[in-house]
Amino acid sequence: MSEVKQITFNEKQLEAIKLLKNGNTRFFLEGGVRSGKSVVACYMIDFICSHMPGMEAYVYRDTFESIRKDTHRIMESNPGFLTGKGEWKQGHKEFHYSNGSRIHFQYTKGGKHTLGQTAGLIYFEQVESMKEEDYDLIIPRLSQWGPAASEAYIKKYGQYMRAGKLIRPRNFLLLSANPKANWVKKRYIDTVGLPDVIKDGIEVIQDNLKKENIKKIHLSTYDNIHNLGDEYLASMNMASDAFKKQYYDGSWTQNVGLIYPE
């Protein structure tokens, strides 16, 4: 059995974790590549599932191959958040915790979205690689902890919640994204800070993150350099300024028509 490897969370990752533990339930982690978005999201998923028995969590990515090469490695071996907490099922498409929580790993390109099943946590990893219509079809499933289910949970686990060992039942939405000129930029980047307007006598919120009550946390690759190897750091230093701005700083300002030397 592998052991959980020690990692040092950077300041932005710790900000997300603090917001989670303070009761926030909806997060948009965006920014540079290798900035630690996936690692902190996987930590948050494991924390929620470990502290909320019976949680049904769904992790979505564009292909199962990308889940296998990245998400599974984070969860299983590096740093290995799921080590010793349960067992893998269905060819690594599910992880069953010993407390009854489950993580389902699904993909959107050619995959079955299993519409109709309820979820208490949904994580869209690299959401910019998915279609907006798939994203909008899946989100309504986030309804596991309705009034009846919450009441039953509190009745069963109330003493553990009061002791601070478990958290109250809530539905969670996590998104991570790399900068790309597509629907994610239009929906969650370009609308930020737009003033509210009055239409037909009703105030309309134009900022979609505000409207959907999602907390945005920006991470750059430079925030995470202490977790990167020397060879990767060397390649970062050799990159062009335009490449650094988009892929390392995590800027959503697109350089249309520009060809990177990389």
Backbone as numpy.savetxt, mean C-alpha at the origin, in Angstrom:
# Nx Ny Nz CAx CAy CAz Cx Cy Cz
13.51 -22.66 8.93 12.66 -21.46 8.93 13.54 -20.21 8.93
13.26 -19.30 8.05 14.04 -18.07 7.98 13.67 -17.14 9.13
14.56 -16.24 9.46 14.31 -15.28 10.52 14.00 -13.92 9.93
13.26 -13.12 10.69 12.95 -11.77 10.24 14.23 -10.93 10.30
14.57 -10.30 9.18 15.77 -9.48 9.13 15.48 -8.10 9.69
16.44 -7.56 10.39 16.30 -6.23 10.96 16.38 -5.18 9.86
15.46 -4.23 9.86 15.52 -3.13 8.92 15.40 -1.82 9.68
15.91 -0.78 9.08 15.82 0.56 9.68 14.83 1.37 8.86
13.68 1.66 9.43 12.68 2.45 8.73 13.16 3.90 8.63
12.95 4.51 7.45 13.34 5.91 7.30 12.22 6.80 7.85
12.48 8.09 7.86 11.57 9.05 8.49 10.17 9.02 7.86
10.10 8.92 6.55 8.81 8.91 5.87 8.04 7.62 6.15
8.75 6.50 6.21 8.11 5.24 6.55 7.54 5.29 7.97
8.31 5.86 8.88 7.86 5.98 10.27 6.64 6.90 10.37
6.58 7.91 9.49 5.41 8.80 9.46 4.15 8.01 9.13
4.26 7.12 8.14 3.11 6.28 7.75 2.70 5.36 8.89
3.68 4.73 9.52 3.40 3.81 10.62 2.74 4.53 11.79
3.21 5.74 12.08 2.63 6.52 13.18 1.17 6.88 12.87
0.90 7.29 11.62 -0.46 7.63 11.23 -1.37 6.41 11.35
-0.86 5.24 10.96 -1.63 4.01 11.08 -1.98 3.73 12.53
-1.00 3.81 13.40 -1.23 3.49 14.80 -2.04 4.55 15.52
-2.17 5.74 14.89 -3.01 6.80 15.45 -4.45 6.72 14.94
-4.74 5.71 14.11 -6.12 5.50 13.70 -6.47 5.79 12.26
-5.50 6.27 11.45 -5.79 6.50 10.03 -5.92 5.16 9.30
-6.75 5.14 8.26 -7.05 3.88 7.58 -6.81 3.90 6.07
-6.50 5.06 5.48 -6.36 5.13 4.02 -5.08 5.89 3.68
-4.19 5.24 2.91 -2.87 5.78 2.65 -2.51 5.69 1.17
-1.82 6.74 0.69 -1.25 6.75 -0.66 0.24 6.99 -0.51
1.04 5.93 -0.71 2.49 6.01 -0.61 3.04 6.18 -2.01
3.59 7.34 -2.31 4.05 7.60 -3.68 5.44 8.19 -3.66
6.15 8.05 -4.80 7.48 8.63 -4.88 8.45 7.81 -5.70
9.73 7.88 -5.36 10.79 7.29 -6.16 10.83 5.77 -6.07
11.53 5.18 -7.05 11.73 3.73 -7.03 12.72 3.39 -5.91
12.57 2.22 -5.33 13.42 1.76 -4.22 13.41 2.75 -3.04
12.28 3.39 -2.84 12.18 4.35 -1.74 11.60 3.73 -0.47
11.27 2.45 -0.52 10.77 1.76 0.66 9.26 1.75 0.79
8.55 2.05 -0.31 7.08 2.08 -0.26 6.52 0.68 0.02
7.01 -0.31 -0.72 6.48 -1.66 -0.57 6.79 -2.24 0.81
7.97 -1.98 1.32 8.36 -2.54 2.62 7.47 -2.01 3.73
7.24 -0.69 3.74 6.41 -0.14 4.82 4.96 -0.57 4.65
4.49 -0.71 3.40 3.12 -1.18 3.18 2.96 -2.61 3.67
3.94 -3.47 3.39 3.87 -4.86 3.85 3.93 -4.93 5.37
4.74 -4.07 5.98 4.77 -4.02 7.45 3.41 -3.64 8.01
2.77 -2.64 7.39 1.47 -2.18 7.85 0.41 -3.29 7.70
0.46 -4.01 6.57 -0.48 -5.11 6.36 -0.31 -6.17 7.43
0.93 -6.55 7.70 1.17 -7.58 8.72 0.75 -7.09 10.11
1.02 -5.83 10.41 0.63 -5.29 11.72 -0.89 -5.36 11.89
-1.61 -4.96 10.84 -3.08 -4.96 10.90 -3.60 -6.39 11.04
-3.11 -7.31 10.21 -3.59 -8.69 10.26 -3.23 -9.37 11.59
-2.06 -9.04 12.12 -1.63 -9.63 13.39 -2.43 -9.11 14.57
-2.95 -7.88 14.46 -3.65 -7.25 15.58 -5.15 -7.15 15.36
-5.66 -7.85 14.33 -7.10 -7.85 14.07 -7.50 -9.24 13.57
-7.73 -10.18 14.49 -8.06 -11.56 14.09 -9.25 -11.61 13.14
-9.11 -12.47 12.13 -10.19 -12.63 11.16 -10.16 -11.64 10.01
-9.13 -10.82 9.91 -9.01 -9.86 8.82 -8.85 -10.58 7.48
-9.59 -10.12 6.48 -9.44 -10.60 5.11 -8.75 -9.50 4.32
-7.46 -9.68 4.02 -6.66 -8.68 3.32 -6.37 -9.14 1.90
-6.44 -8.20 0.97 -6.17 -8.51 -0.44 -5.04 -7.62 -0.93
-4.03 -8.24 -1.52 -2.91 -7.53 -2.13 -3.04 -7.67 -3.64
-3.15 -6.54 -4.33 -3.30 -6.54 -5.79 -2.05 -5.96 -6.45
-1.65 -6.59 -7.54 -0.59 -6.06 -8.40 -0.96 -6.42 -9.83
-0.22 -5.90 -10.81 -0.63 -6.13 -12.19 -0.47 -7.58 -12.62
0.60 -8.26 -12.19 0.80 -9.65 -12.56 1.20 -10.46 -11.33
0.92 -11.77 -11.36 1.32 -12.62 -10.25 2.83 -12.78 -10.22
3.47 -12.71 -11.38 4.93 -12.81 -11.43 5.59 -11.68 -10.64
5.04 -10.47 -10.74 5.60 -9.35 -9.98 5.34 -9.52 -8.49
4.21 -10.13 -8.14 3.94 -10.43 -6.73 4.98 -11.42 -6.21
5.23 -12.46 -7.01 6.15 -13.52 -6.60 7.58 -13.00 -6.42
8.01 -12.13 -7.35 9.40 -11.66 -7.32 9.65 -10.56 -6.32
8.61 -9.84 -5.92 8.81 -8.69 -5.05 8.05 -8.82 -3.73
6.72 -8.81 -3.80 5.90 -8.81 -2.60 6.13 -10.04 -1.74
6.15 -11.22 -2.36 6.38 -12.45 -1.60 7.75 -12.44 -0.93
8.76 -11.92 -1.60 10.11 -11.90 -1.03 10.16 -11.01 0.20
9.44 -9.89 0.14 9.40 -8.99 1.30 8.71 -9.69 2.47
7.57 -10.32 2.19 6.79 -10.95 3.24 7.46 -12.21 3.79
8.10 -12.97 2.89 8.59 -14.30 3.26 10.03 -14.34 3.72
10.90 -13.51 3.10 12.32 -13.66 3.41 13.09 -12.38 3.68
12.71 -11.27 3.08 13.51 -10.05 3.24 12.62 -8.81 3.35
12.27 -8.39 4.57 12.78 -8.88 5.86 12.03 -10.07 6.45
10.92 -10.49 5.83 10.25 -11.70 6.31 9.22 -11.45 7.38
8.30 -10.52 7.14 7.30 -10.15 8.16 6.39 -11.31 8.57
6.17 -12.28 7.66 5.22 -13.35 7.95 5.86 -14.57 8.60
7.16 -14.52 8.82 7.87 -15.67 9.37 7.27 -16.12 10.71
6.91 -17.40 10.77 6.43 -17.99 12.01 5.02 -17.61 12.42
4.26 -16.94 11.54 2.93 -16.46 11.93 1.79 -17.26 11.32
2.11 -18.26 10.48 1.06 -19.04 9.84 1.64 -19.85 8.70
0.84 -20.11 7.68 1.34 -20.90 6.57 0.76 -20.43 5.24
1.53 -20.70 4.17 1.13 -20.34 2.82 0.19 -21.40 2.27
-0.77 -20.96 1.45 -1.75 -21.86 0.86 -1.90 -21.54 -0.63
-2.52 -22.46 -1.37 -2.90 -22.24 -2.77 -1.73 -21.76 -3.63
-0.58 -22.41 -3.47 0.56 -22.04 -4.29 1.02 -20.61 -4.07
1.06 -20.21 -2.82 1.49 -18.87 -2.43 0.51 -17.77 -2.85
-0.72 -18.14 -3.12 -1.73 -17.13 -3.43 -2.50 -16.69 -2.19
-2.27 -17.39 -1.07 -2.88 -17.01 0.20 -1.89 -17.25 1.32
-2.01 -16.44 2.38 -1.28 -16.70 3.62 -2.29 -16.70 4.75
-2.31 -17.79 5.53 -3.26 -17.95 6.62 -2.53 -17.77 7.96
-2.92 -16.74 8.68 -2.37 -16.50 10.02 -2.97 -17.49 11.01
-2.25 -17.73 12.08 -2.76 -18.62 13.12 -3.93 -17.99 13.88
-4.12 -16.66 13.76 -5.23 -15.99 14.45 -6.48 -15.88 13.58
-6.45 -16.50 12.40 -7.63 -16.48 11.54 -7.61 -15.43 10.44
-6.66 -14.51 10.47 -6.53 -13.52 9.40 -5.95 -14.19 8.16
-6.27 -13.62 6.99 -5.75 -14.17 5.74 -5.36 -13.04 4.78
-4.28 -13.27 4.05 -3.88 -12.36 2.99 -4.05 -13.10 1.66
-4.78 -12.50 0.73 -4.98 -13.06 -0.61 -4.15 -12.24 -1.60
-3.33 -12.89 -2.38 -2.50 -12.21 -3.37 -3.12 -12.41 -4.74
-3.54 -11.31 -5.37 -4.23 -11.40 -6.65 -3.64 -10.40 -7.65
-3.92 -10.63 -8.93 -3.37 -9.79 -9.98 -4.48 -9.33 -10.90
-4.26 -8.22 -11.58 -5.33 -7.62 -12.38 -5.23 -7.91 -13.86
-4.05 -8.21 -14.38 -3.90 -8.50 -15.82 -4.29 -9.95 -16.08
-5.50 -10.15 -16.57 -5.97 -11.49 -16.85 -6.40 -12.27 -15.63
-6.39 -11.62 -14.46 -6.76 -12.31 -13.23 -8.24 -12.17 -12.92
-8.71 -12.98 -11.98 -10.09 -12.90 -11.53 -10.14 -11.99 -10.30
-10.95 -10.95 -10.39 -11.03 -9.98 -9.29 -11.91 -10.48 -8.15
-12.55 -11.61 -8.32 -13.45 -12.18 -7.32 -14.38 -11.12 -6.74
-15.08 -10.44 -7.64 -16.00 -9.39 -7.21 -17.09 -9.99 -6.34
-17.49 -9.25 -5.33 -18.57 -9.69 -4.47 -18.10 -10.11 -3.09
-16.86 -10.63 -2.98 -16.33 -10.98 -1.68 -15.91 -9.72 -0.93
-16.13 -9.71 0.37 -15.77 -8.53 1.15 -14.33 -8.60 1.63
-13.74 -7.45 1.81 -12.37 -7.34 2.30 -12.32 -6.29 3.39
-11.40 -6.49 4.33 -11.20 -5.50 5.38 -9.97 -4.65 5.10
-9.13 -5.14 4.17 -7.92 -4.40 3.79 -7.64 -4.69 2.32
-7.41 -3.66 1.55 -6.99 -3.81 0.16 -5.73 -2.98 -0.07
-4.72 -3.62 -0.61 -3.48 -2.92 -0.96 -3.24 -3.05 -2.45
-3.19 -1.91 -3.14 -2.85 -1.87 -4.56 -1.37 -1.49 -4.66
-0.55 -2.45 -5.05 0.89 -2.19 -5.17 1.22 -1.79 -6.60
1.95 -0.69 -6.74 2.23 -0.10 -8.06 0.91 0.09 -8.81
0.02 0.83 -8.17 -1.32 1.02 -8.72 -1.29 1.71 -10.08
-0.22 2.42 -10.38 -0.13 3.11 -11.68 -0.05 2.13 -12.85
0.28 0.87 -12.56 0.37 -0.14 -13.63 -0.97 -0.83 -13.90
-2.00 -0.46 -13.15 -3.33 -1.07 -13.31 -4.27 -0.13 -14.06
-5.36 -0.67 -14.53 -6.39 0.13 -15.17 -7.27 0.78 -14.10
-7.67 2.01 -14.35 -8.51 2.71 -13.37 -9.84 1.98 -13.19
-10.38 1.40 -14.26 -11.66 0.70 -14.13 -11.55 -0.53 -13.24
-10.40 -1.21 -13.27 -10.19 -2.34 -12.36 -10.13 -1.86 -10.92
-9.39 -0.77 -10.73 -9.27 -0.17 -9.40 -10.65 0.20 -8.84
-11.45 0.83 -9.65 -12.78 1.27 -9.20 -13.73 0.10 -8.99
-13.53 -1.00 -9.70 -14.37 -2.18 -9.51 -14.06 -2.91 -8.20
-12.79 -2.88 -7.82 -12.35 -3.64 -6.65 -12.63 -2.91 -5.33
-12.47 -1.59 -5.32 -12.61 -0.81 -4.08 -13.92 -1.05 -3.33
-15.08 -1.18 -4.02 -16.33 -1.39 -3.27 -16.35 -2.64 -2.39
-15.41 -3.56 -2.61 -15.34 -4.76 -1.77 -14.89 -4.43 -0.36
-14.38 -3.22 -0.13 -13.83 -2.85 1.17 -14.96 -2.62 2.17
-15.53 -3.70 2.66 -16.70 -3.57 3.53 -16.83 -4.70 4.54
-15.71 -5.35 4.85 -15.78 -6.48 5.78 -16.30 -6.08 7.15
-15.79 -4.96 7.65 -16.13 -4.57 9.02 -17.29 -3.58 9.03
-18.46 -4.12 8.67 -19.69 -3.36 8.82 -20.16 -3.40 10.27
-21.30 -2.78 10.57 -21.79 -2.71 11.96 -21.92 -4.06 12.65
-22.51 -5.05 11.97 -22.73 -6.35 12.61 -21.41 -7.07 12.89
-20.51 -7.09 11.88 -19.22 -7.76 12.05 -18.38 -7.06 13.12
-18.42 -5.73 13.15 -17.66 -4.97 14.15 -18.18 -5.26 15.56
-19.51 -5.31 15.69 -20.10 -5.58 17.00 -19.71 -6.97 17.51
-19.74 -7.95 16.61 -19.36 -9.31 17.00 -17.89 -9.39 17.39
-17.04 -8.66 16.64 -15.60 -8.64 16.94 -15.35 -8.02 18.31
-15.98 -6.88 18.57 -15.78 -6.18 19.84 -16.28 -7.01 21.01
-17.40 -7.71 20.82 -17.94 -8.58 21.86 -16.97 -9.70 22.20
-16.32 -10.24 21.16 -15.41 -11.37 21.35 -14.03 -10.94 21.86
-13.54 -9.80 21.36 -12.15 -9.42 21.66 -12.02 -8.14 22.49
-13.14 -7.67 23.04 -13.13 -6.39 23.76 -12.06 -6.29 24.83
-11.87 -7.35 25.61 -10.90 -7.31 26.70 -9.47 -7.15 26.18
-9.19 -7.74 25.02 -7.86 -7.62 24.42 -7.65 -6.24 23.82
-8.72 -5.64 23.31 -8.64 -4.29 22.78 -8.37 -3.31 23.92
-9.07 -3.47 25.02 -8.88 -2.57 26.17 -7.48 -2.71 26.76
-6.89 -3.89 26.61 -5.52 -4.12 27.11 -4.47 -3.64 26.12
-4.91 -3.17 24.94 -3.98 -2.67 23.94 -3.30 -3.75 23.13
-3.81 -4.98 23.20 -3.20 -6.08 22.45 -3.78 -6.23 21.05
-5.00 -5.75 20.85 -5.63 -5.80 19.54 -6.19 -4.42 19.20
-6.39 -4.16 17.90 -6.96 -2.88 17.47 -8.40 -3.08 17.06
-9.18 -2.01 17.11 -10.60 -2.12 16.79 -10.78 -2.39 15.30
-11.86 -3.06 14.94 -12.06 -3.42 13.52 -12.34 -2.21 12.65
-11.58 -2.10 11.56 -11.73 -1.02 10.59 -11.36 -1.55 9.21
-11.83 -0.88 8.18 -11.47 -1.22 6.81 -10.34 -0.31 6.35
-9.33 -0.89 5.69 -8.12 -0.17 5.31 -7.91 -0.19 3.79
-7.42 0.93 3.27 -7.03 1.03 1.86 -5.60 1.55 1.80
-4.72 0.80 1.13 -3.33 1.20 0.94 -3.02 1.23 -0.55
-2.36 2.30 -0.99 -1.92 2.43 -2.38 -0.44 2.76 -2.39
0.28 2.20 -3.36 1.65 2.67 -3.60 1.78 2.90 -5.10
2.59 3.91 -5.47 2.72 4.25 -6.89 4.05 4.92 -7.18
4.56 4.63 -8.37 5.71 5.35 -8.92 5.20 6.39 -9.89
5.92 7.51 -10.05 5.45 8.59 -10.93 5.25 8.13 -12.38
4.07 8.40 -12.90 3.75 8.05 -14.28 2.63 8.96 -14.76
2.68 9.34 -16.02 1.67 10.25 -16.57 0.44 9.47 -17.00
-0.36 9.06 -16.03 -1.59 8.35 -16.37 -2.69 8.73 -15.38
-3.69 7.87 -15.20 -4.86 8.21 -14.39 -4.53 8.49 -12.93
-3.49 7.84 -12.40 -3.12 8.08 -11.01 -2.68 9.53 -10.82
-1.88 10.01 -11.76 -1.43 11.41 -11.71 -2.62 12.36 -11.80
-3.52 12.10 -12.74 -4.67 12.98 -12.93 -5.59 12.97 -11.71
-5.73 11.81 -11.10 -6.70 11.64 -10.02 -6.17 12.07 -8.65
-4.91 11.69 -8.36 -4.41 11.88 -7.00 -3.24 12.86 -6.86
-2.71 13.33 -7.97 -1.62 14.30 -7.90 -2.07 15.67 -8.39
-2.65 15.70 -9.58 -3.02 16.98 -10.18 -4.17 17.68 -9.47
-4.99 16.94 -8.72 -6.12 17.57 -8.04 -5.76 18.12 -6.66
-4.60 17.73 -6.15 -4.21 18.16 -4.80 -4.08 19.67 -4.73
-4.76 20.28 -3.79 -4.66 21.72 -3.60 -5.64 22.53 -4.42
-6.43 21.87 -5.29 -7.43 22.62 -6.04 -8.46 23.18 -5.07
-8.86 24.44 -5.25 -9.84 25.03 -4.34 -11.22 24.40 -4.52
-11.94 24.27 -3.43 -13.32 23.78 -3.51 -14.17 24.80 -4.26
-15.17 24.33 -4.97 -16.03 25.21 -5.76 -17.49 25.01 -5.36
-18.30 25.99 -5.70 -19.74 25.92 -5.43 -20.47 25.59 -6.72
-21.20 24.48 -6.73 -22.01 24.09 -7.89 -23.44 23.84 -7.43
-24.36 24.60 -8.04 -25.78 24.47 -7.67 -26.00 24.66 -6.18
-25.23 25.59 -5.62 -25.38 25.92 -4.21 -24.73 24.93 -3.26
-24.01 23.94 -3.80 -23.37 22.93 -2.96 -21.86 23.01 -3.13
-21.14 22.98 -2.01 -19.68 23.02 -2.06 -19.16 21.67 -2.54
-18.33 21.70 -3.59 -17.79 20.48 -4.17 -16.28 20.42 -3.92
-15.82 19.34 -3.32 -14.39 19.15 -3.07 -13.72 18.65 -4.35
-12.68 19.33 -4.80 -12.00 18.94 -6.04 -10.75 18.09 -5.79
-10.20 18.18 -4.59 -9.03 17.40 -4.24 -9.47 15.96 -3.96
-9.12 15.03 -4.84 -9.61 13.66 -4.71 -9.05 12.93 -3.50
-7.83 13.26 -3.09 -7.30 12.65 -1.86 -8.11 13.11 -0.66
-8.44 14.39 -0.64 -9.27 14.94 0.43 -10.67 14.35 0.38
-11.20 14.25 -0.83 -12.56 13.72 -1.02 -12.65 12.27 -0.57
-11.62 11.49 -0.87 -11.63 10.06 -0.53 -10.96 9.79 0.81
-10.58 10.86 1.51 -10.00 10.76 2.86 -8.75 9.88 2.89
-7.86 10.12 1.90 -6.62 9.34 1.79 -5.44 10.22 2.19
-4.59 9.70 3.06 -3.38 10.40 3.48 -2.26 10.13 2.48
-1.66 11.18 1.91 -0.56 11.02 0.96 0.77 11.19 1.66
1.67 10.25 1.42 3.02 10.33 1.99 4.01 10.15 0.84
4.85 11.15 0.65 5.83 11.12 -0.44 7.17 10.59 0.07
7.69 9.58 -0.60 8.99 9.01 -0.26 9.91 9.13 -1.47
11.12 9.59 -1.25 12.10 9.62 -2.33 13.12 8.51 -2.10
13.81 8.14 -3.15 14.84 7.11 -3.03 15.93 7.56 -2.08
16.17 8.87 -2.02 17.22 9.40 -1.14 16.86 9.25 0.33
15.55 9.11 0.64 15.15 8.85 2.01 15.60 7.47 2.47
15.88 6.59 1.50 16.08 5.17 1.81 17.48 4.67 1.47
18.43 5.59 1.28 19.75 5.16 0.79 20.48 4.25 1.78
20.14 4.33 3.07 20.81 3.48 4.06 20.42 2.00 3.89
19.37 1.73 3.14 18.95 0.35 2.88 19.31 -0.12 1.47
20.09 0.67 0.73 20.46 0.32 -0.64 21.94 -0.05 -0.72
22.28 -0.90 -1.67 23.66 -1.34 -1.82 24.53 -0.33 -2.53
25.85 -0.53 -2.43 26.80 0.40 -3.03 26.66 0.48 -4.54
26.39 -0.64 -5.20 26.27 -0.63 -6.66 25.05 0.18 -7.09
23.96 0.05 -6.35 22.77 0.83 -6.71 23.02 2.31 -6.48
23.69 2.64 -5.39 24.00 4.05 -5.11 24.90 4.63 -6.20
25.85 3.83 -6.69 26.74 4.30 -7.76 25.95 4.59 -9.03
24.98 3.73 -9.35 24.18 3.96 -10.55 23.29 5.18 -10.39
22.85 5.45 -9.16 22.06 6.65 -8.90 22.87 7.90 -9.18
24.12 7.89 -8.74 24.98 9.07 -8.92 25.28 9.34 -10.39
25.28 8.30 -11.21 25.61 8.45 -12.63 24.41 8.82 -13.49
23.23 8.78 -12.92 22.01 9.04 -13.70 21.92 10.52 -14.08
21.18 10.81 -15.16 20.97 12.19 -15.58 20.05 12.90 -14.60
20.09 14.23 -14.62 19.27 15.02 -13.70 17.78 14.76 -13.91
17.37 14.62 -15.18 15.96 14.39 -15.48 15.50 13.03 -14.93
16.37 12.04 -15.07 16.05 10.71 -14.56 15.96 10.73 -13.04
16.91 11.42 -12.40 16.90 11.52 -10.93 15.63 12.18 -10.43
15.21 13.23 -11.13 14.03 13.98 -10.69 12.79 13.11 -10.66
12.59 12.33 -11.72 11.38 11.53 -11.79 11.50 10.24 -11.00
12.58 9.49 -11.17 12.64 8.15 -10.62 13.25 8.06 -9.23
14.04 9.05 -8.82 14.62 9.02 -7.48 13.97 10.06 -6.56
13.82 11.30 -7.03 13.09 12.29 -6.24 11.61 11.94 -6.19
11.14 11.26 -7.22 9.73 10.88 -7.26 8.83 11.99 -7.71
9.33 12.85 -8.62 8.54 13.97 -9.12 7.54 13.49 -10.17
6.29 13.97 -10.05 5.25 13.61 -11.01 5.21 14.59 -12.18
6.18 15.53 -12.23 6.31 16.41 -13.39 6.98 15.61 -14.50
6.22 15.34 -15.55 6.72 14.47 -16.61 7.50 15.25 -17.66
8.60 14.69 -18.11 9.43 15.30 -19.16 8.99 14.71 -20.51
7.91 15.24 -21.04 7.31 14.70 -22.27 8.27 14.86 -23.44
8.53 13.74 -24.14 9.37 13.78 -25.33 10.84 13.69 -25.05
11.23 13.69 -23.77 12.64 13.63 -23.43 13.13 12.18 -23.42
14.27 11.92 -24.04 14.85 10.58 -24.05 16.01 10.57 -23.04
15.88 9.71 -22.03 16.93 9.63 -21.03 18.15 8.88 -21.58
19.36 9.29 -21.21 20.56 8.53 -21.60 20.48 7.09 -21.09
19.76 6.88 -19.94 19.64 5.55 -19.38 18.84 4.61 -20.27
